[in-house]
Tab-separated table of C-alpha atoms in Angstrom:
chain	number	residue	atom	x	y	z
W	1	UNK	CA	29.506	34.963	-37.663
W	2	UNK	CA	27.144	32.319	-39.075
W	3	UNK	CA	25.309	32.790	-42.390
W	4	UNK	CA	21.991	34.600	-42.055
W	5	UNK	CA	20.044	31.677	-43.538
W	6	UNK	CA	21.509	29.317	-40.940
W	7	UNK	CA	20.601	31.588	-38.013
W	8	UNK	CA	17.083	32.050	-39.397
W	9	UNK	CA	16.753	28.270	-39.661
W	10	UNK	CA	17.784	27.811	-36.009
W	11	UNK	CA	15.359	30.547	-34.952
W	12	UNK	CA	12.507	29.041	-36.968
W	13	UNK	CA	13.175	25.544	-35.607
W	14	UNK	CA	13.349	26.902	-32.038
W	15	UNK	CA	9.961	28.590	-32.372
W	16	UNK	CA	8.555	25.520	-34.094
W	17	UNK	CA	9.718	23.186	-31.299
W	18	UNK	CA	8.232	25.508	-28.688
W	19	UNK	CA	4.820	25.860	-30.270
W	20	UNK	CA	4.409	22.224	-31.347
W	21	UNK	CA	5.421	20.886	-27.930
W	22	UNK	CA	3.054	23.388	-26.266
W	23	UNK	CA	0.271	22.151	-28.557
W	24	UNK	CA	0.963	18.597	-27.359
W	25	UNK	CA	0.746	19.767	-23.745
W	26	UNK	CA	-2.535	21.518	-24.546
W	27	UNK	CA	-3.976	18.288	-26.021
W	28	UNK	CA	-2.895	16.227	-23.023
W	29	UNK	CA	-4.368	18.857	-20.674
W	30	UNK	CA	-7.731	18.512	-22.410
W	31	UNK	CA	-7.444	14.703	-22.425
W	32	UNK	CA	-6.734	14.464	-18.684
W	33	UNK	CA	-8.908	17.424	-17.676
W	34	UNK	CA	-11.588	15.443	-15.810
W	35	UNK	CA	-9.042	13.338	-13.918
W	36	UNK	CA	-6.959	16.379	-12.978
W	37	UNK	CA	-10.065	18.271	-11.875
W	38	UNK	CA	-11.089	15.449	-9.546
W	39	UNK	CA	-7.590	15.223	-8.100
W	40	UNK	CA	-6.527	18.892	-7.972
W	41	UNK	CA	-9.816	20.838	-8.229
W	42	UNK	CA	-9.135	22.958	-11.299
W	43	UNK	CA	-10.713	26.392	-10.972
W	44	UNK	CA	-13.669	27.357	-13.119
W	45	UNK	CA	-12.887	30.694	-14.733
W	46	UNK	CA	-14.504	32.967	-17.312
W	47	UNK	CA	-11.288	34.814	-18.168
W	48	UNK	CA	-10.304	32.721	-21.227
W	49	UNK	CA	-13.369	31.375	-23.062
W	50	UNK	CA	-14.522	29.400	-20.036
W	51	UNK	CA	-11.328	27.307	-19.828
W	52	UNK	CA	-10.523	25.886	-16.419
W	53	UNK	CA	-7.454	27.146	-14.594
W	54	UNK	CA	-4.587	25.148	-13.084
W	55	UNK	CA	-4.082	26.900	-9.733
W	56	UNK	CA	-1.714	24.316	-8.229
W	57	UNK	CA	1.345	26.593	-8.492
W	58	UNK	CA	1.395	27.753	-4.868
W	59	UNK	CA	3.692	30.734	-5.402
W	60	UNK	CA	1.614	32.290	-8.192
W	61	UNK	CA	-1.705	31.733	-6.411
W	62	UNK	CA	-0.285	33.020	-3.113
W	63	UNK	CA	1.136	36.289	-4.452
W	64	UNK	CA	-1.811	36.958	-6.752
W	65	UNK	CA	-4.223	36.574	-3.832
W	66	UNK	CA	-2.186	38.859	-1.573
W	67	UNK	CA	-1.521	41.291	-4.408
W	68	UNK	CA	-5.155	41.778	-5.353
W	69	UNK	CA	-6.339	42.041	-1.762
W	70	UNK	CA	-3.759	44.326	-0.155
W	71	UNK	CA	-0.160	44.446	-1.383
W	72	UNK	CA	-0.803	46.226	-4.694
W	73	UNK	CA	-2.735	48.932	-2.834
W	74	UNK	CA	0.060	49.325	-0.293
W	75	UNK	CA	2.544	49.602	-3.173
W	76	UNK	CA	0.417	52.397	-4.654
W	77	UNK	CA	0.356	54.048	-1.231
W	78	UNK	CA	4.162	53.913	-1.150
W	79	UNK	CA	4.230	55.521	-4.594
W	80	UNK	CA	2.010	58.371	-3.435
W	81	UNK	CA	4.103	58.974	-0.287
W	82	UNK	CA	7.276	58.881	-2.376
W	83	UNK	CA	6.036	61.416	-4.913
W	84	UNK	CA	4.672	63.737	-2.214
W	85	UNK	CA	7.974	63.508	-0.328
W	86	UNK	CA	9.885	64.324	-3.484
W	87	UNK	CA	7.777	67.428	-4.056
W	88	UNK	CA	7.586	68.812	-0.519
W	89	UNK	CA	10.170	67.063	1.730
W	90	UNK	CA	12.999	65.851	-0.497
W	91	UNK	CA	15.509	65.959	2.367
W	92	UNK	CA	13.350	63.697	4.555
W	93	UNK	CA	12.192	61.288	1.844
W	94	UNK	CA	14.134	58.191	3.129
W	95	UNK	CA	12.589	58.634	6.587
W	96	UNK	CA	9.074	59.166	5.200
W	97	UNK	CA	9.397	55.945	3.190
W	98	UNK	CA	10.816	54.156	6.246
W	99	UNK	CA	7.828	55.233	8.354
W	100	UNK	CA	5.402	54.178	5.608
W	101	UNK	CA	7.100	50.765	5.317
W	102	UNK	CA	6.796	50.170	9.053
W	103	UNK	CA	3.113	51.129	9.036
W	104	UNK	CA	2.466	48.863	6.009
W	105	UNK	CA	4.288	46.014	7.778
W	106	UNK	CA	2.152	46.526	10.913
W	107	UNK	CA	-1.020	46.631	8.781
W	108	UNK	CA	-0.262	43.338	6.983
W	109	UNK	CA	1.717	41.330	9.548
W	110	UNK	CA	0.352	42.780	12.781
W	111	UNK	CA	2.249	44.100	15.777
W	112	UNK	CA	3.818	40.672	16.407
W	113	UNK	CA	5.144	40.442	12.847
W	114	UNK	CA	6.579	43.969	13.025
W	115	UNK	CA	8.141	43.209	16.419
W	116	UNK	CA	9.893	40.032	15.243
W	117	UNK	CA	11.317	41.825	12.183
W	118	UNK	CA	12.582	44.671	14.397
W	119	UNK	CA	14.078	42.069	16.751
W	120	UNK	CA	16.024	40.465	13.880
W	121	UNK	CA	17.181	43.893	12.725
W	122	UNK	CA	18.315	44.919	16.216
W	123	UNK	CA	20.213	41.659	16.794
W	124	UNK	CA	21.976	41.916	13.432
W	125	UNK	CA	22.887	45.580	14.038
W	126	UNK	CA	24.239	44.777	17.509
W	127	UNK	CA	26.439	41.957	16.232
W	128	UNK	CA	27.677	44.199	13.381
W	129	UNK	CA	29.192	46.547	16.006
W	130	UNK	CA	31.980	43.985	16.468
W	131	UNK	CA	32.866	44.597	12.780
W	132	UNK	CA	33.687	40.940	12.222
W	133	UNK	CA	32.238	39.420	9.054
W	134	UNK	CA	32.350	35.868	10.452
W	135	UNK	CA	30.215	36.885	13.455
W	136	UNK	CA	27.772	38.659	11.152
W	137	UNK	CA	27.361	35.557	9.019
W	138	UNK	CA	26.921	33.321	12.083
W	139	UNK	CA	24.261	35.706	13.376
W	140	UNK	CA	22.399	35.757	10.039
W	141	UNK	CA	22.473	31.970	9.704
W	142	UNK	CA	21.278	31.579	13.291
W	143	UNK	CA	18.387	33.994	12.728
W	144	UNK	CA	17.531	32.208	9.469
W	145	UNK	CA	17.569	28.843	11.248
W	146	UNK	CA	14.996	30.079	13.792
W	147	UNK	CA	12.454	30.200	10.946
W	148	UNK	CA	12.563	26.368	10.819
W	149	UNK	CA	12.320	25.611	14.544
W	150	UNK	CA	8.958	23.780	15.028
W	151	UNK	CA	8.142	25.479	18.344
W	152	UNK	CA	8.832	28.922	16.887
W	153	UNK	CA	6.767	28.081	13.796
W	154	UNK	CA	3.796	27.059	15.930
W	155	UNK	CA	4.057	30.227	18.023
W	156	UNK	CA	4.011	32.398	14.890
W	157	UNK	CA	1.086	30.466	13.414
W	158	UNK	CA	-0.835	31.270	16.563
W	159	UNK	CA	-0.577	34.996	15.786
W	160	UNK	CA	-2.725	34.669	12.639
W	161	UNK	CA	-6.122	33.403	11.582
W	162	UNK	CA	-4.967	31.854	8.281
W	163	UNK	CA	-1.980	29.868	7.064
W	164	UNK	CA	-1.393	32.405	4.275
W	165	UNK	CA	-0.734	35.165	6.821
W	166	UNK	CA	1.918	33.016	8.498
W	167	UNK	CA	3.546	32.257	5.143
W	168	UNK	CA	3.646	35.968	4.312
W	169	UNK	CA	5.609	36.574	7.519
W	170	UNK	CA	7.894	33.620	6.740
W	171	UNK	CA	8.665	34.821	3.203
W	172	UNK	CA	9.173	38.388	4.434
W	173	UNK	CA	11.643	37.301	7.131
W	174	UNK	CA	13.514	35.139	4.618
W	175	UNK	CA	14.008	38.072	2.240
W	176	UNK	CA	14.768	40.483	5.118
W	177	UNK	CA	17.612	38.121	6.133
W	178	UNK	CA	19.531	39.056	2.979
W	179	UNK	CA	18.895	42.733	3.652
W	180	UNK	CA	20.170	42.883	7.224
W	181	UNK	CA	23.103	40.664	6.213
W	182	UNK	CA	23.991	43.137	3.461
W	183	UNK	CA	23.846	46.118	5.842
W	184	UNK	CA	25.860	44.366	8.554
W	185	UNK	CA	28.609	43.221	6.192
W	186	UNK	CA	28.896	46.714	4.697
W	187	UNK	CA	29.108	48.033	8.271
W	188	UNK	CA	31.912	45.564	9.018
W	189	UNK	CA	33.840	46.736	5.968
W	190	UNK	CA	33.148	50.479	6.003
W	191	UNK	CA	31.359	51.352	9.258
W	192	UNK	CA	34.416	52.749	11.051
W	193	UNK	CA	35.063	55.323	8.309
W	194	UNK	CA	31.479	56.017	7.221
W	195	UNK	CA	29.468	55.858	10.464
W	196	UNK	CA	27.003	58.488	9.299
W	197	UNK	CA	26.078	56.414	6.247
W	198	UNK	CA	25.770	53.216	8.305
W	199	UNK	CA	23.584	54.423	11.144
W	200	UNK	CA	20.709	52.429	12.628
W	201	UNK	CA	18.224	54.816	10.975
W	202	UNK	CA	19.727	54.105	7.543
W	203	UNK	CA	19.443	50.407	8.320
W	204	UNK	CA	15.741	50.859	9.136
W	205	UNK	CA	15.207	52.923	5.949
W	206	UNK	CA	16.817	50.085	3.973
W	207	UNK	CA	15.011	47.270	5.807
W	208	UNK	CA	11.543	48.852	5.517
W	209	UNK	CA	11.768	50.090	1.925
W	210	UNK	CA	8.366	48.699	0.964
W	211	UNK	CA	8.570	47.879	-2.794
W	212	UNK	CA	11.051	45.057	-2.063
W	213	UNK	CA	9.811	44.230	1.437
W	214	UNK	CA	8.005	40.895	0.970
W	215	UNK	CA	9.557	39.188	-2.050
W	216	UNK	CA	12.447	41.272	-3.378
W	217	UNK	CA	14.158	41.779	-5.755
W	218	UNK	CA	17.392	42.090	-3.782
W	219	UNK	CA	19.188	45.428	-3.580
W	220	UNK	CA	22.437	45.600	-1.587
W	221	UNK	CA	22.793	48.309	1.059
W	222	UNK	CA	25.558	50.187	-0.771
W	223	UNK	CA	23.453	50.320	-3.963
W	224	UNK	CA	20.380	51.491	-2.050
W	225	UNK	CA	22.068	54.305	-0.112
W	226	UNK	CA	24.087	55.606	-3.065
W	227	UNK	CA	20.976	55.840	-5.201
W	228	UNK	CA	18.744	57.198	-2.435
W	229	UNK	CA	21.204	60.051	-1.899
W	230	UNK	CA	21.660	60.712	-5.623
W	231	UNK	CA	18.244	60.178	-7.138
W	232	UNK	CA	17.682	60.844	-10.821
W	233	UNK	CA	15.559	63.909	-11.495
W	234	UNK	CA	12.646	63.104	-13.828
W	235	UNK	CA	9.909	65.386	-15.077
W	236	UNK	CA	6.266	64.655	-14.297
W	237	UNK	CA	5.636	63.835	-17.967
W	238	UNK	CA	8.578	61.420	-18.082
W	239	UNK	CA	7.469	59.697	-14.854
W	240	UNK	CA	3.923	59.365	-16.171
W	241	UNK	CA	5.169	57.749	-19.404
W	242	UNK	CA	7.349	55.317	-17.420
W	243	UNK	CA	4.393	54.425	-15.180
W	244	UNK	CA	1.892	53.883	-18.015
W	245	UNK	CA	4.334	51.851	-20.124
W	246	UNK	CA	5.284	49.773	-17.073
W	247	UNK	CA	1.636	49.058	-16.226
W	248	UNK	CA	0.944	47.918	-19.804
W	249	UNK	CA	3.987	45.605	-19.770
W	250	UNK	CA	3.108	44.094	-16.378
W	251	UNK	CA	-0.516	43.570	-17.416
W	252	UNK	CA	0.673	41.803	-20.577
W	253	UNK	CA	3.003	39.495	-18.565
W	254	UNK	CA	0.193	38.735	-16.093
W	255	UNK	CA	-2.193	37.966	-18.983
W	256	UNK	CA	0.403	35.680	-20.593
W	257	UNK	CA	1.000	33.791	-17.317
W	258	UNK	CA	-2.737	33.342	-16.806
W	259	UNK	CA	-3.173	32.199	-20.422
W	260	UNK	CA	-0.487	29.536	-19.923
W	261	UNK	CA	-2.173	27.993	-16.876
W	262	UNK	CA	-5.581	28.069	-18.579
W	263	UNK	CA	-4.360	26.343	-21.746
W	264	UNK	CA	-1.805	23.972	-20.183
W	265	UNK	CA	-2.239	22.237	-16.821
W	266	UNK	CA	1.516	22.155	-16.290
W	267	UNK	CA	1.681	22.043	-12.512
W	268	UNK	CA	-1.200	19.606	-12.050
W	269	UNK	CA	0.423	17.122	-14.458
W	270	UNK	CA	3.778	17.568	-12.680
W	271	UNK	CA	2.036	16.715	-9.411
W	272	UNK	CA	0.895	13.369	-10.871
W	273	UNK	CA	3.791	10.971	-11.505
W	274	UNK	CA	1.551	8.497	-13.349
W	275	UNK	CA	0.537	11.114	-15.925
W	276	UNK	CA	4.109	12.367	-16.297
W	277	UNK	CA	5.372	8.847	-16.976
W	278	UNK	CA	2.598	8.153	-19.503
W	279	UNK	CA	2.814	11.201	-21.786
W	280	UNK	CA	4.706	11.236	-25.105
W	281	UNK	CA	8.247	12.592	-25.489
W	282	UNK	CA	6.920	15.680	-27.254
W	283	UNK	CA	4.582	16.361	-24.347
W	284	UNK	CA	7.358	15.693	-21.851
W	285	UNK	CA	9.568	18.248	-23.596
W	286	UNK	CA	6.706	20.737	-23.857
W	287	UNK	CA	5.973	20.403	-20.150
W	288	UNK	CA	9.612	21.142	-19.319
W	289	UNK	CA	9.680	24.213	-21.565
W	290	UNK	CA	6.298	25.421	-20.297
W	291	UNK	CA	7.337	24.937	-16.665
W	292	UNK	CA	10.533	27.009	-16.906
W	293	UNK	CA	8.910	29.645	-19.149
W	294	UNK	CA	6.001	30.048	-16.743
W	295	UNK	CA	8.519	30.519	-13.932
W	296	UNK	CA	10.199	33.231	-16.029
W	297	UNK	CA	6.954	35.072	-16.837
W	298	UNK	CA	5.834	34.746	-13.217
W	299	UNK	CA	8.940	36.587	-12.038
W	300	UNK	CA	8.565	39.229	-14.695
W	301	UNK	CA	5.329	40.064	-12.859
W	302	UNK	CA	6.565	39.526	-9.283
W	303	UNK	CA	9.771	41.531	-9.843
W	304	UNK	CA	8.289	43.857	-12.477
W	305	UNK	CA	5.848	45.571	-10.102
W	306	UNK	CA	8.435	46.531	-7.435
W	307	UNK	CA	10.966	47.378	-10.171
W	308	UNK	CA	8.508	49.866	-11.675
W	309	UNK	CA	7.899	51.521	-8.308
W	310	UNK	CA	11.648	51.627	-7.562
W	311	UNK	CA	12.111	53.357	-10.906
W	312	UNK	CA	9.375	55.855	-10.041
W	313	UNK	CA	11.267	56.559	-6.802
W	314	UNK	CA	14.231	57.706	-8.889
W	315	UNK	CA	16.307	54.577	-8.216
W	316	UNK	CA	17.647	51.945	-10.585
W	317	UNK	CA	16.167	48.480	-9.873
W	318	UNK	CA	18.005	45.223	-10.597
W	319	UNK	CA	17.492	44.095	-14.199
W	320	UNK	CA	14.467	41.875	-14.781
W	321	UNK	CA	15.044	38.183	-15.566
W	322	UNK	CA	16.264	37.294	-19.031
W	323	UNK	CA	14.157	34.897	-21.097
W	324	UNK	CA	15.081	31.339	-20.144
W	325	UNK	CA	14.733	30.156	-23.757
W	326	UNK	CA	17.912	32.115	-24.554
W	327	UNK	CA	19.875	30.637	-21.623
W	328	UNK	CA	22.553	28.191	-22.649
W	329	UNK	CA	24.787	27.853	-19.581
W	330	UNK	CA	24.595	27.509	-15.805
W	331	UNK	CA	26.781	30.590	-15.383
W	332	UNK	CA	24.546	32.676	-17.634
W	333	UNK	CA	21.412	31.501	-15.834
W	334	UNK	CA	22.711	32.613	-12.455
W	335	UNK	CA	24.044	35.873	-13.835
W	336	UNK	CA	20.927	36.880	-15.769
W	337	UNK	CA	17.827	35.523	-14.025
W	338	UNK	CA	17.769	36.890	-10.464
W	339	UNK	CA	20.304	39.675	-10.952
W	340	UNK	CA	19.925	41.103	-7.444
W	341	UNK	CA	20.468	37.724	-5.749
W	342	UNK	CA	23.475	37.033	-8.003
W	343	UNK	CA	25.042	40.371	-7.051
W	344	UNK	CA	24.481	39.588	-3.353
W	345	UNK	CA	26.083	36.143	-3.643
W	346	UNK	CA	29.083	37.421	-5.577
W	347	UNK	CA	29.736	40.436	-3.321
W	348	UNK	CA	29.215	38.825	0.070
W	349	UNK	CA	30.099	35.137	-0.390
W	350	UNK	CA	31.926	34.222	-3.598
W	351	UNK	CA	34.550	37.001	-3.666
W	352	UNK	CA	35.255	37.032	0.112
W	353	UNK	CA	35.748	33.244	-0.002
W	354	UNK	CA	38.372	33.531	-2.766
W	355	UNK	CA	36.358	33.587	-5.983
W	356	UNK	CA	37.906	32.748	-9.337
W	357	UNK	CA	41.143	34.655	-8.790
W	358	UNK	CA	42.616	32.136	-6.365
W	359	UNK	CA	43.606	28.499	-6.875
W	360	UNK	CA	41.368	25.897	-8.492
W	361	UNK	CA	40.607	24.463	-5.064
W	362	UNK	CA	39.694	27.952	-3.809
W	363	UNK	CA	37.302	28.422	-6.709
W	364	UNK	CA	35.712	25.009	-6.068
W	365	UNK	CA	35.339	25.796	-2.374
W	366	UNK	CA	33.926	29.318	-2.783
W	367	UNK	CA	31.422	28.077	-5.388
W	368	UNK	CA	30.359	25.211	-3.109
W	369	UNK	CA	29.837	27.585	-0.160
W	370	UNK	CA	27.793	29.932	-2.366
W	371	UNK	CA	25.443	27.208	-3.592
W	372	UNK	CA	25.173	25.725	-0.092
W	373	UNK	CA	23.942	29.065	1.214
W	374	UNK	CA	21.448	29.431	-1.652
W	375	UNK	CA	20.048	25.980	-0.918
W	376	UNK	CA	19.766	26.666	2.824
W	377	UNK	CA	18.226	30.105	2.274
W	378	UNK	CA	15.552	28.617	-0.009
W	379	UNK	CA	14.545	26.140	2.699
W	380	UNK	CA	17.234	23.473	2.904
W	381	UNK	CA	14.999	20.612	1.723
W	382	UNK	CA	16.552	17.475	0.204
W	383	UNK	CA	15.619	18.367	-3.369
W	384	UNK	CA	17.180	21.827	-2.917
W	385	UNK	CA	20.526	20.307	-1.920
W	386	UNK	CA	20.370	18.081	-5.008
W	387	UNK	CA	19.492	21.123	-7.147
W	388	UNK	CA	22.398	23.085	-5.641
W	389	UNK	CA	24.789	20.160	-6.268
W	390	UNK	CA	23.719	19.973	-9.940
W	391	UNK	CA	24.296	23.706	-10.336
W	392	UNK	CA	27.679	23.503	-8.611
W	393	UNK	CA	28.779	20.673	-10.914
W	394	UNK	CA	27.449	22.573	-13.943
W	395	UNK	CA	29.281	25.799	-13.089
W	396	UNK	CA	32.487	23.887	-12.294
W	397	UNK	CA	32.303	21.928	-15.571
W	398	UNK	CA	31.750	25.114	-17.605
W	399	UNK	CA	34.628	26.908	-15.889
W	400	UNK	CA	36.844	23.855	-16.394
W	401	UNK	CA	36.144	23.792	-20.144
W	402	UNK	CA	36.793	27.555	-20.376
W	403	UNK	CA	40.112	27.198	-18.564
W	404	UNK	CA	41.113	24.315	-20.822
W	405	UNK	CA	40.235	26.225	-23.983
W	406	UNK	CA	42.108	29.312	-22.766
W	407	UNK	CA	45.419	27.414	-22.514
W	408	UNK	CA	47.713	28.890	-25.157
W	409	UNK	CA	48.583	25.494	-26.708
W	410	UNK	CA	44.918	24.514	-27.044
W	411	UNK	CA	44.067	27.984	-28.368
W	412	UNK	CA	46.790	27.735	-31.009
W	413	UNK	CA	45.512	24.325	-32.139
W	414	UNK	CA	41.952	25.663	-32.394
W	415	UNK	CA	43.074	28.697	-34.404
W	416	UNK	CA	45.115	26.482	-36.696
W	417	UNK	CA	42.623	23.707	-37.459
W	418	UNK	CA	39.151	25.236	-36.948
W	419	UNK	CA	37.426	28.174	-38.589
W	420	UNK	CA	35.436	30.678	-36.482
W	421	UNK	CA	32.184	29.171	-37.793
W	422	UNK	CA	33.273	25.669	-36.758
W	423	UNK	CA	34.157	26.967	-33.299
W	424	UNK	CA	30.750	28.595	-33.041
W	425	UNK	CA	28.991	25.327	-33.930
W	426	UNK	CA	31.172	23.415	-31.468
W	427	UNK	CA	30.291	25.999	-28.812
W	428	UNK	CA	26.577	25.451	-29.497
W	429	UNK	CA	27.036	21.658	-29.265
W	430	UNK	CA	28.708	21.957	-25.854
W	431	UNK	CA	26.049	24.473	-24.788
W	432	UNK	CA	23.295	22.009	-25.766
W	433	UNK	CA	24.690	19.448	-23.313
W	434	UNK	CA	25.004	22.112	-20.612
W	435	UNK	CA	21.468	23.362	-21.279
W	436	UNK	CA	20.010	19.859	-20.964
W	437	UNK	CA	21.511	19.570	-17.477
W	438	UNK	CA	20.444	23.144	-16.667
W	439	UNK	CA	16.823	22.338	-17.546
W	440	UNK	CA	17.017	19.115	-15.512
W	441	UNK	CA	18.290	21.033	-12.463
W	442	UNK	CA	15.526	23.629	-12.853
W	443	UNK	CA	12.912	20.875	-13.037
W	444	UNK	CA	14.259	19.486	-9.761
W	445	UNK	CA	13.997	22.975	-8.229
W	446	UNK	CA	10.451	23.506	-9.496
W	447	UNK	CA	9.069	19.976	-9.216
W	448	UNK	CA	11.248	18.059	-6.767
W	449	UNK	CA	13.480	14.989	-6.985
W	450	UNK	CA	10.732	12.714	-8.324
W	451	UNK	CA	10.164	14.920	-11.379
W	452	UNK	CA	13.913	15.090	-12.026
W	453	UNK	CA	14.188	11.291	-11.736
W	454	UNK	CA	11.329	10.738	-14.224
W	455	UNK	CA	12.947	13.064	-16.770
W	456	UNK	CA	16.375	11.486	-16.319
W	457	UNK	CA	15.011	7.954	-16.773
W	458	UNK	CA	12.750	8.761	-19.724
W	459	UNK	CA	15.111	11.015	-21.697
W	460	UNK	CA	18.601	9.764	-20.867
W	461	UNK	CA	18.090	6.099	-19.872
W	462	UNK	CA	14.980	4.640	-21.513
W	463	UNK	CA	15.103	7.134	-24.375
W	464	UNK	CA	18.726	6.497	-25.364
W	465	UNK	CA	19.799	7.090	-28.090
W	466	UNK	CA	16.962	8.626	-30.130
W	467	UNK	CA	15.130	10.665	-27.488
W	468	UNK	CA	18.421	11.866	-25.974
W	469	UNK	CA	19.924	12.885	-29.313
W	470	UNK	CA	16.666	14.529	-30.420
W	471	UNK	CA	16.552	16.643	-27.256
W	472	UNK	CA	20.197	17.624	-27.698
W	473	UNK	CA	19.459	18.494	-31.341
W	474	UNK	CA	16.598	20.789	-30.320
W	475	UNK	CA	18.775	22.385	-27.631
W	476	UNK	CA	21.538	22.864	-30.214
W	477	UNK	CA	19.172	25.179	-32.105
W	478	UNK	CA	18.192	26.987	-28.893
W	479	UNK	CA	21.860	27.414	-28.004
W	480	UNK	CA	22.625	29.103	-31.310
W	481	UNK	CA	19.816	31.582	-30.673
W	482	UNK	CA	21.101	32.232	-27.135
W	483	UNK	CA	24.716	32.670	-28.245
W	484	UNK	CA	23.599	35.107	-30.941
W	485	UNK	CA	21.557	36.989	-28.322
W	486	UNK	CA	24.677	37.267	-26.146
W	487	UNK	CA	26.796	38.428	-29.068
W	488	UNK	CA	24.246	41.038	-30.206
W	489	UNK	CA	23.723	42.527	-26.739
W	490	UNK	CA	27.459	42.519	-26.004
W	491	UNK	CA	28.067	44.453	-29.220
W	492	UNK	CA	25.181	46.852	-28.454
């Protein structure tokens, strides 16, 4: 729709803004290296020319430690059991994988961890027999709330020698909550007519499917069973090509994530308010971009490994996250980043609560309930409620603008007075404003309320008008690239 030279200009400026702001972050990381090392104990590493590593991102350090020690080997064990089952016991493959998942759970989490997961599963299955969705949701929320009861937390900590083992159980139970909720709701809706497909053994096969056991991605029960019963037949040569290509891609993403935290001490600087308030606007912008891009690359690795194994099992995994630099709306972010979680929220919360097909109030209410659950499921901390509120307001504002622009009178005026190219530029301008708030909400999610407050004050209060307008100008270029990405992939 836009001239080629104009799109190339936006693309060039977008890359230029990324790389120059990253260079500023790199310089600040070197400048503050000694201070950050004293405060956060940067790791000495020989991986990248002797550069020190910022290991303050708990999630990355946690999963990399567990992955290298045990989980990656258990995932390979699952792959071997799956391929052997496919060759010799195709009919019993779901039950072989279920048994392997239970053994792997016992090996990592101990008999107490396995017992508490089975207890949650049994309670959820028992409540599902009433075939009442409200009871199922109350049960799931109650079981989720037990993870935050101090006495229960202390009892679980006593089962393990290290804090990391307790956190592995906590994260596993949090993800398993979505899985037994999915099964139980499907049982409420279809259990009376499809009892064979919603048996307790199928629930166990779903709950203990190991590739997604600890950290996802999320697959709903109906997707899992349909695909498990109708697996795609692939030749050995095809499977080998998929495996080798997948390993190369995952290794590249891991290398890129490690390179980022060796060159830029993103998380250490975010943990120091004094440094964050002192850096230049270019560095501030680079830190924001680096933070959200690292989060994206991190989940390419964390979701990419199970997705590859799911694919080797003959199933179709949820799509991997889309690059955040091409995101230009709250709606698009939720739809395209964690695809499995989005599908869960839409199927089990948003649509049953009324969705977008009811009244405006119904849409506001169903969206609010959806984001409230997401916030509570992630931990229910104060900054998560603020993050959820920002996302709710962003989604509501975007839907409101879409509804306004879809009114026939407004549409006629647009068609009469504005060319398609003008509409496209106006779309990018609106998207730039939306993207600025989207990035702010993500910074709150990743860094907490204090980080969000610093960015708001420096960019939108103290930096008005030049810093604010400059940021919106940069995001205008990014938005054009993202809109073109959407258009190209929609056409393809």
